[in-house]
Amino acid sequence: MKKLAFGLIVLLLFAGCLGTPNVRFFPKSAKSYTIECSNNFDLCLERAEFKCGFKGYKILSKQKTKKGYTAQIKCYR
């Protein structure tokens, strides 16, 4: 029974032509977001952690406007 469950999990992860990884589980590119927040840049960092999750993120650029900060982030895959 354990071998069957393991086999189904492997089949699900590598479902594709000639064993190529499934795009749902292994995306080809990282997601990028634009986050707007108030005058506190720490709020942008908190929102970036929420969007990207445990994998982490990289800040591509940040700008200060009259309304607050705008940050562009890219999530790690």
N, CA, C and O atoms as CSV, one atom per row, in Angstrom:
chain,resi,resn,atom,element,x,y,z
A,1,MET,N,N,0.822,-1.191,0.000
A,1,MET,CA,C,0.000,0.000,0.000
A,1,MET,C,C,0.868,1.257,0.000
A,1,MET,O,O,0.545,2.240,-0.667
A,2,LYS,N,N,1.974,1.220,0.754
A,2,LYS,CA,C,2.855,2.376,0.798
A,2,LYS,C,C,3.531,2.605,-0.546
A,2,LYS,O,O,3.726,3.749,-0.957
A,3,LYS,N,N,3.887,1.526,-1.233
A,3,LYS,CA,C,4.520,1.653,-2.540
A,3,LYS,C,C,3.554,2.236,-3.561
A,3,LYS,O,O,3.955,3.012,-4.429
A,4,LEU,N,N,2.297,1.867,-3.460
A,4,LEU,CA,C,1.289,2.396,-4.368
A,4,LEU,C,C,1.088,3.894,-4.146
A,4,LEU,O,O,0.990,4.659,-5.106
A,5,ALA,N,N,1.028,4.307,-2.895
A,5,ALA,CA,C,0.866,5.728,-2.586
A,5,ALA,C,C,2.083,6.516,-3.052
A,5,ALA,O,O,1.942,7.600,-3.618
A,6,PHE,N,N,3.268,5.982,-2.820
A,6,PHE,CA,C,4.491,6.646,-3.272
A,6,PHE,C,C,4.527,6.744,-4.790
A,6,PHE,O,O,4.916,7.776,-5.338
A,7,GLY,N,N,4.127,5.685,-5.467
A,7,GLY,CA,C,4.095,5.689,-6.928
A,7,GLY,C,C,3.122,6.714,-7.472
A,7,GLY,O,O,3.420,7.363,-8.475
A,8,LEU,N,N,1.964,6.881,-6.841
A,8,LEU,CA,C,0.994,7.881,-7.279
A,8,LEU,C,C,1.505,9.301,-7.072
A,8,LEU,O,O,1.263,10.178,-7.901
A,9,ILE,N,N,2.206,9.527,-5.975
A,9,ILE,CA,C,2.773,10.856,-5.722
A,9,ILE,C,C,3.838,11.187,-6.764
A,9,ILE,O,O,3.866,12.302,-7.284
A,10,VAL,N,N,4.700,10.245,-7.069
A,10,VAL,CA,C,5.737,10.464,-8.082
A,10,VAL,C,C,5.105,10.681,-9.452
A,10,VAL,O,O,5.546,11.541,-10.215
A,11,LEU,N,N,4.090,9.916,-9.756
A,11,LEU,CA,C,3.394,10.078,-11.031
A,11,LEU,C,C,2.731,11.444,-11.120
A,11,LEU,O,O,2.737,12.065,-12.183
A,12,LEU,N,N,2.169,11.912,-10.035
A,12,LEU,CA,C,1.524,13.227,-10.013
A,12,LEU,C,C,2.539,14.347,-10.202
A,12,LEU,O,O,2.280,15.297,-10.940
A,13,LEU,N,N,3.685,14.245,-9.547
A,13,LEU,CA,C,4.705,15.294,-9.657
A,13,LEU,C,C,5.336,15.349,-11.041
A,13,LEU,O,O,5.612,16.433,-11.554
A,14,PHE,N,N,5.561,14.216,-11.635
A,14,PHE,CA,C,6.243,14.160,-12.918
A,14,PHE,C,C,5.313,13.753,-14.050
A,14,PHE,O,O,5.726,13.062,-14.981
A,15,ALA,N,N,4.056,14.181,-13.968
A,15,ALA,CA,C,3.100,13.881,-15.031
A,15,ALA,C,C,3.426,14.746,-16.240
A,15,ALA,O,O,3.303,15.969,-16.175
A,16,GLY,N,N,3.825,14.147,-17.305
A,16,GLY,CA,C,4.178,14.891,-18.510
A,16,GLY,C,C,4.861,13.980,-19.497
A,16,GLY,O,O,4.937,12.768,-19.296
A,17,CYS,N,N,5.347,14.555,-20.540
A,17,CYS,CA,C,5.990,13.804,-21.603
A,17,CYS,C,C,7.428,13.471,-21.217
A,17,CYS,O,O,8.218,14.371,-20.934
A,18,LEU,N,N,7.757,12.234,-21.204
A,18,LEU,CA,C,9.102,11.730,-20.935
A,18,LEU,C,C,9.657,12.193,-19.585
A,18,LEU,O,O,10.852,12.460,-19.458
A,19,GLY,N,N,8.801,12.286,-18.601
A,19,GLY,CA,C,9.251,12.595,-17.255
A,19,GLY,C,C,9.580,14.048,-16.997
A,19,GLY,O,O,10.281,14.340,-16.028
A,20,THR,N,N,9.108,14.980,-17.819
A,20,THR,CA,C,9.343,16.389,-17.527
A,20,THR,C,C,8.481,16.806,-16.341
A,20,THR,O,O,7.357,16.323,-16.205
A,21,PRO,N,N,8.965,17.665,-15.507
A,21,PRO,CA,C,8.220,18.058,-14.310
A,21,PRO,C,C,6.926,18.793,-14.653
A,21,PRO,O,O,6.840,19.501,-15.656
A,22,ASN,N,N,5.947,18.613,-13.815
A,22,ASN,CA,C,4.661,19.262,-13.986
A,22,ASN,C,C,4.806,20.747,-13.669
A,22,ASN,O,O,5.405,21.102,-12.654
A,23,VAL,N,N,4.270,21.617,-14.516
A,23,VAL,CA,C,4.426,23.059,-14.371
A,23,VAL,C,C,3.692,23.576,-13.138
A,23,VAL,O,O,4.089,24.593,-12.568
A,24,ARG,N,N,2.647,22.907,-12.724
A,24,ARG,CA,C,1.920,23.342,-11.532
A,24,ARG,C,C,2.780,23.249,-10.279
A,24,ARG,O,O,2.687,24.106,-9.400
A,25,PHE,N,N,3.600,22.241,-10.191
A,25,PHE,CA,C,4.435,22.043,-9.007
A,25,PHE,C,C,5.820,22.671,-9.160
A,25,PHE,O,O,6.431,23.069,-8.167
A,26,PHE,N,N,6.319,22.764,-10.388
A,26,PHE,CA,C,7.630,23.332,-10.660
A,26,PHE,C,C,7.490,24.432,-11.709
A,26,PHE,O,O,7.690,24.166,-12.894
A,27,PRO,N,N,7.152,25.665,-11.309
A,27,PRO,CA,C,6.949,26.725,-12.298
A,27,PRO,C,C,8.242,27.101,-13.012
A,27,PRO,O,O,9.333,26.983,-12.453
A,28,LYS,N,N,8.101,27.554,-14.255
A,28,LYS,CA,C,9.273,27.903,-15.048
A,28,LYS,C,C,9.843,29.262,-14.691
A,28,LYS,O,O,11.045,29.485,-14.834
A,29,SER,N,N,8.999,30.174,-14.229
A,29,SER,CA,C,9.490,31.502,-13.870
A,29,SER,C,C,8.893,31.921,-12.532
A,29,SER,O,O,7.837,31.439,-12.121
A,30,ALA,N,N,9.584,32.813,-11.878
A,30,ALA,CA,C,9.122,33.304,-10.587
A,30,ALA,C,C,8.068,34.384,-10.793
A,30,ALA,O,O,8.053,35.066,-11.818
A,31,LYS,N,N,7.191,34.530,-9.812
A,31,LYS,CA,C,6.142,35.536,-9.889
A,31,LYS,C,C,6.687,36.865,-9.367
A,31,LYS,O,O,7.516,36.898,-8.457
A,32,SER,N,N,6.211,37.948,-9.956
A,32,SER,CA,C,6.602,39.268,-9.489
A,32,SER,C,C,5.342,40.074,-9.188
A,32,SER,O,O,4.316,39.916,-9.849
A,33,TYR,N,N,5.434,40.930,-8.191
A,33,TYR,CA,C,4.306,41.722,-7.730
A,33,TYR,C,C,4.729,43.170,-7.543
A,33,TYR,O,O,5.905,43.469,-7.336
A,34,THR,N,N,3.741,44.069,-7.619
A,34,THR,CA,C,3.919,45.462,-7.242
A,34,THR,C,C,3.068,45.702,-6.013
A,34,THR,O,O,1.855,45.496,-6.037
A,35,ILE,N,N,3.700,46.135,-4.946
A,35,ILE,CA,C,3.021,46.316,-3.672
A,35,ILE,C,C,2.999,47.798,-3.326
A,35,ILE,O,O,4.028,48.473,-3.375
A,36,GLU,N,N,1.834,48.291,-2.980
A,36,GLU,CA,C,1.690,49.677,-2.541
A,36,GLU,C,C,1.371,49.683,-1.057
A,36,GLU,O,O,0.545,48.898,-0.591
A,37,CYS,N,N,2.019,50.560,-0.320
A,37,CYS,CA,C,1.762,50.658,1.113
A,37,CYS,C,C,1.883,52.105,1.568
A,37,CYS,O,O,2.196,52.988,0.769
A,38,SER,N,N,1.643,52.341,2.814
A,38,SER,CA,C,1.648,53.705,3.349
A,38,SER,C,C,3.078,54.199,3.541
A,38,SER,O,O,4.001,53.682,2.912
A,39,ASN,N,N,3.264,55.171,4.382
A,39,ASN,CA,C,4.581,55.785,4.586
A,39,ASN,C,C,5.552,54.882,5.345
A,39,ASN,O,O,6.722,55.233,5.497
A,40,ASN,N,N,5.098,53.753,5.812
A,40,ASN,CA,C,5.944,52.817,6.543
A,40,ASN,C,C,6.406,51.715,5.580
A,40,ASN,O,O,5.592,50.915,5.119
A,41,PHE,N,N,7.703,51.673,5.279
A,41,PHE,CA,C,8.214,50.667,4.340
A,41,PHE,C,C,8.184,49.265,4.941
A,41,PHE,O,O,8.155,48.283,4.199
A,42,ASP,N,N,8.190,49.152,6.265
A,42,ASP,CA,C,8.109,47.833,6.892
A,42,ASP,C,C,6.810,47.120,6.535
A,42,ASP,O,O,6.764,45.891,6.487
A,43,LEU,N,N,5.758,47.892,6.287
A,43,LEU,CA,C,4.496,47.298,5.872
A,43,LEU,C,C,4.637,46.634,4.504
A,43,LEU,O,O,4.022,45.598,4.254
A,44,CYS,N,N,5.433,47.218,3.628
A,44,CYS,CA,C,5.704,46.601,2.322
A,44,CYS,C,C,6.426,45.263,2.497
A,44,CYS,O,O,6.139,44.293,1.796
A,45,LEU,N,N,7.347,45.230,3.423
A,45,LEU,CA,C,8.075,43.980,3.674
A,45,LEU,C,C,7.159,42.905,4.221
A,45,LEU,O,O,7.286,41.736,3.857
A,46,GLU,N,N,6.233,43.287,5.095
A,46,GLU,CA,C,5.271,42.322,5.640
A,46,GLU,C,C,4.361,41.795,4.534
A,46,GLU,O,O,4.074,40.599,4.486
A,47,ARG,N,N,3.911,42.668,3.657
A,47,ARG,CA,C,3.051,42.238,2.548
A,47,ARG,C,C,3.809,41.340,1.577
A,47,ARG,O,O,3.237,40.407,1.015
A,48,ALA,N,N,5.088,41.619,1.381
A,48,ALA,CA,C,5.902,40.785,0.498
A,48,ALA,C,C,6.058,39.382,1.081
A,48,ALA,O,O,5.991,38.395,0.350
A,49,GLU,N,N,6.265,39.293,2.387
A,49,GLU,CA,C,6.347,37.978,3.028
A,49,GLU,C,C,5.041,37.226,2.894
A,49,GLU,O,O,5.042,36.010,2.699
A,50,PHE,N,N,3.923,37.935,2.997
A,50,PHE,CA,C,2.612,37.296,2.880
A,50,PHE,C,C,2.378,36.787,1.461
A,50,PHE,O,O,1.858,35.685,1.285
A,51,LYS,N,N,2.749,37.562,0.454
A,51,LYS,CA,C,2.533,37.176,-0.946
A,51,LYS,C,C,3.406,35.996,-1.350
A,51,LYS,O,O,2.934,35.078,-2.020
A,52,CYS,N,N,4.682,36.012,-0.945
A,52,CYS,CA,C,5.632,35.010,-1.427
A,52,CYS,C,C,5.699,33.770,-0.547
A,52,CYS,O,O,6.076,32.700,-1.025
A,53,GLY,N,N,5.348,33.889,0.708
A,53,GLY,CA,C,5.366,32.725,1.579
A,53,GLY,C,C,6.764,32.416,2.095
A,53,GLY,O,O,7.612,33.301,2.207
A,54,PHE,N,N,6.987,31.154,2.402
A,54,PHE,CA,C,8.230,30.736,3.050
A,54,PHE,C,C,9.415,30.702,2.099
A,54,PHE,O,O,10.556,30.608,2.552
A,55,LYS,N,N,9.180,30.775,0.796
A,55,LYS,CA,C,10.278,30.677,-0.163
A,55,LYS,C,C,11.147,31.921,-0.183
A,55,LYS,O,O,12.342,31.834,-0.467
A,56,GLY,N,N,10.566,33.081,0.114
A,56,GLY,CA,C,11.335,34.308,0.159
A,56,GLY,C,C,11.111,35.175,-1.060
A,56,GLY,O,O,10.386,34.801,-1.983
A,57,TYR,N,N,11.738,36.337,-1.055
A,57,TYR,CA,C,11.544,37.307,-2.113
A,57,TYR,C,C,12.779,38.177,-2.273
A,57,TYR,O,O,13.678,38.176,-1.433
A,58,LYS,N,N,12.801,38.922,-3.378
A,58,LYS,CA,C,13.868,39.872,-3.653
A,58,LYS,C,C,13.209,41.188,-4.033
A,58,LYS,O,O,12.287,41.207,-4.848
A,59,ILE,N,N,13.672,42.284,-3.454
A,59,ILE,CA,C,13.128,43.594,-3.778
A,59,ILE,C,C,13.833,44.107,-5.024
A,59,ILE,O,O,15.043,44.332,-5.015
A,60,LEU,N,N,13.069,44.290,-6.093
A,60,LEU,CA,C,13.643,44.768,-7.344
A,60,LEU,C,C,13.808,46.283,-7.329
A,60,LEU,O,O,14.840,46.802,-7.755
A,61,SER,N,N,12.799,46.990,-6.840
A,61,SER,CA,C,12.901,48.448,-6.758
A,61,SER,C,C,11.896,48.955,-5.731
A,61,SER,O,O,10.903,48.295,-5.425
A,62,LYS,N,N,12.182,50.141,-5.209
A,62,LYS,CA,C,11.233,50.799,-4.315
A,62,LYS,C,C,11.225,52.280,-4.642
A,62,LYS,O,O,12.254,52.872,-4.970
A,63,GLN,N,N,10.031,52.867,-4.545
A,63,GLN,CA,C,9.868,54.280,-4.837
A,63,GLN,C,C,9.013,54.903,-3.756
A,63,GLN,O,O,8.083,54.280,-3.243
A,64,LYS,N,N,9.334,56.131,-3.416
A,64,LYS,CA,C,8.519,56.862,-2.459
A,64,LYS,C,C,7.695,57.887,-3.228
A,64,LYS,O,O,8.239,58.693,-3.983
A,65,THR,N,N,6.394,57.852,-3.035
A,65,THR,CA,C,5.479,58.799,-3.654
A,65,THR,C,C,4.791,59.604,-2.563
A,65,THR,O,O,5.075,59.426,-1.379
A,66,LYS,N,N,3.894,60.480,-2.959
A,66,LYS,CA,C,3.170,61.278,-1.969
A,66,LYS,C,C,2.261,60.412,-1.107
A,66,LYS,O,O,2.064,60.696,0.074
A,67,LYS,N,N,1.707,59.358,-1.698
A,67,LYS,CA,C,0.798,58.472,-0.959
A,67,LYS,C,C,1.542,57.490,-0.069
A,67,LYS,O,O,0.979,57.024,0.922
A,68,GLY,N,N,2.758,57.168,-0.381
A,68,GLY,CA,C,3.536,56.206,0.394
A,68,GLY,C,C,4.569,55.522,-0.475
A,68,GLY,O,O,5.042,56.092,-1.459
A,69,TYR,N,N,4.914,54.314,-0.114
A,69,TYR,CA,C,5.926,53.549,-0.847
A,69,TYR,C,C,5.268,52.603,-1.849
A,69,TYR,O,O,4.153,52.123,-1.643
A,70,THR,N,N,5.985,52.353,-2.930
A,70,THR,CA,C,5.622,51.339,-3.901
A,70,THR,C,C,6.860,50.475,-4.126
A,70,THR,O,O,7.936,50.983,-4.443
A,71,ALA,N,N,6.696,49.178,-3.960
A,71,ALA,CA,C,7.830,48.258,-4.106
A,71,ALA,C,C,7.503,47.190,-5.132
A,71,ALA,O,O,6.387,46.672,-5.168
A,72,GLN,N,N,8.469,46.866,-5.955
A,72,GLN,CA,C,8.350,45.741,-6.859
A,72,GLN,C,C,9.186,44.608,-6.312
A,72,GLN,O,O,10.374,44.779,-6.037
A,73,ILE,N,N,8.568,43.447,-6.153
A,73,ILE,CA,C,9.253,42.298,-5.588
A,73,ILE,C,C,9.164,41.130,-6.560
A,73,ILE,O,O,8.286,41.081,-7.421
A,74,LYS,N,N,10.075,40.210,-6.407
A,74,LYS,CA,C,10.078,38.978,-7.177
A,74,LYS,C,C,10.229,37.822,-6.206
A,74,LYS,O,O,11.184,37.768,-5.432
A,75,CYS,N,N,9.295,36.914,-6.252
A,75,CYS,CA,C,9.314,35.759,-5.352
A,75,CYS,C,C,10.300,34.713,-5.858
A,75,CYS,O,O,10.424,34.504,-7.064
A,76,TYR,N,N,10.990,34.066,-4.947
A,76,TYR,CA,C,11.852,32.954,-5.340
A,76,TYR,C,C,11.004,31.753,-5.662
A,76,TYR,O,O,9.905,31.601,-5.129
A,77,ARG,N,N,11.510,30.885,-6.541
A,77,ARG,CA,C,10.740,29.710,-6.929
A,77,ARG,C,C,10.873,28.615,-5.942
A,77,ARG,O,O,10.284,27.549,-6.119
